[in-house]
Amino acid sequence: MSAAPAAPRPASADADGLELLLVPPRSRPAWRLVPARVVAMCVVELQKLRHDRTELYTRAIQPALWLLIFGETFTRINVIPTGGIPYRDYLAPGIIAQSTMFIAIFYGIHIIWERDSGVLTKLLVTPTPRAALVAGKAFAAGVKAIIQAVVVVLIAALLGVSLSPNPARLLGVLAAVLLGSAFFSCLSMTIAGIVRTRDRLMGIGQAITMPLFFASNALYPTASMPGWLQAISSINPLTYEVNALRGLLLDLPARLPLDFAVLLVAAALGITAASALLGRLSR
């Protein structure tokens, strides 16, 4: 009797990439093991883009409208003090930060879907540390945000925004977007670990995105805000991301060491919080 044919290999991105995490790790120091697992988790997440790129295309519509309508209109009105910079140029880094935040802030929906489909349970029994799982997902969100940022930069260039072509500065832009998106995706995963349902996460995500956006300097200088809003802006990581992007893209004076230090600390705290709640989400 002939042997039964082998079952076909699943075609989903999760099945394609999950094997990267199921392989027992070779004996190696922790400082090498954790980064390797973060990269593996990031690859698993990015493989999903092969199957559905719709999100990347549709997410480009909103920043294009902000730059084309809001930016052009307020450039003509000239009512927001920008230090002599055309408002459209001043706005572009803020819209980059906004669009990448909007991608990352709903990332917790993906992990709830993985919980419902059983993928999260499989991930948690792999030898990969939880912090590496969360960091991999966070930085995968950052890579998606970088793709979004490139789209916004191209749109801004087509509209005549004067952006720095310095390669070193552009690398700094990618780093700022990566860290900012990592924090907001971890914030979303942390909220997911608390509320544990997609409907609640969607509601909270929609409730906090615009306040985070308006309580930053993406649209207007911090000095133009009332005192209480300036206090909120000073602890808003989006403010420091916008500061870094504005300094790098527009060649403006910036406190880049402070901006990147805040983004690094925020991303580390976000990974820690999301990792602590990952087990609760799986129950």
PDB file of C-alpha atoms in Angstrom, residues 20 23-40:
ATOM      1  CA  LEU A  20      11.686  30.312  13.000  1.00  0.00           C
ATOM      2  CA  VAL A  23      13.527  25.814  16.548  1.00  0.00           C
ATOM      3  CA  PRO A  24      15.297  25.294  19.889  1.00  0.00           C
ATOM      4  CA  PRO A  25      17.989  27.927  20.333  1.00  0.00           C
ATOM      5  CA  ARG A  26      21.603  26.909  20.081  1.00  0.00           C
ATOM      6  CA  SER A  27      23.715  27.423  23.131  1.00  0.00           C
ATOM      7  CA  ARG A  28      24.812  31.017  23.027  1.00  0.00           C
ATOM      8  CA  PRO A  29      25.152  33.972  25.398  1.00  0.00           C
ATOM      9  CA  ALA A  30      21.947  35.818  26.307  1.00  0.00           C
ATOM     10  CA  TRP A  31      23.214  38.978  24.656  1.00  0.00           C
ATOM     11  CA  ARG A  32      23.208  37.097  21.345  1.00  0.00           C
ATOM     12  CA  LEU A  33      20.129  34.925  21.900  1.00  0.00           C
ATOM     13  CA  VAL A  34      17.643  37.703  22.606  1.00  0.00           C
ATOM     14  CA  PRO A  35      18.528  39.851  19.544  1.00  0.00           C
ATOM     15  CA  ALA A  36      18.354  36.751  17.335  1.00  0.00           C
ATOM     16  CA  ARG A  37      14.864  35.959  18.617  1.00  0.00           C
ATOM     17  CA  VAL A  38      13.774  39.597  18.193  1.00  0.00           C
ATOM     18  CA  VAL A  39      14.885  39.476  14.557  1.00  0.00           C
ATOM     19  CA  ALA A  40      13.069  36.144  14.033  1.00  0.00           C
TER      20      ALA A  40
END
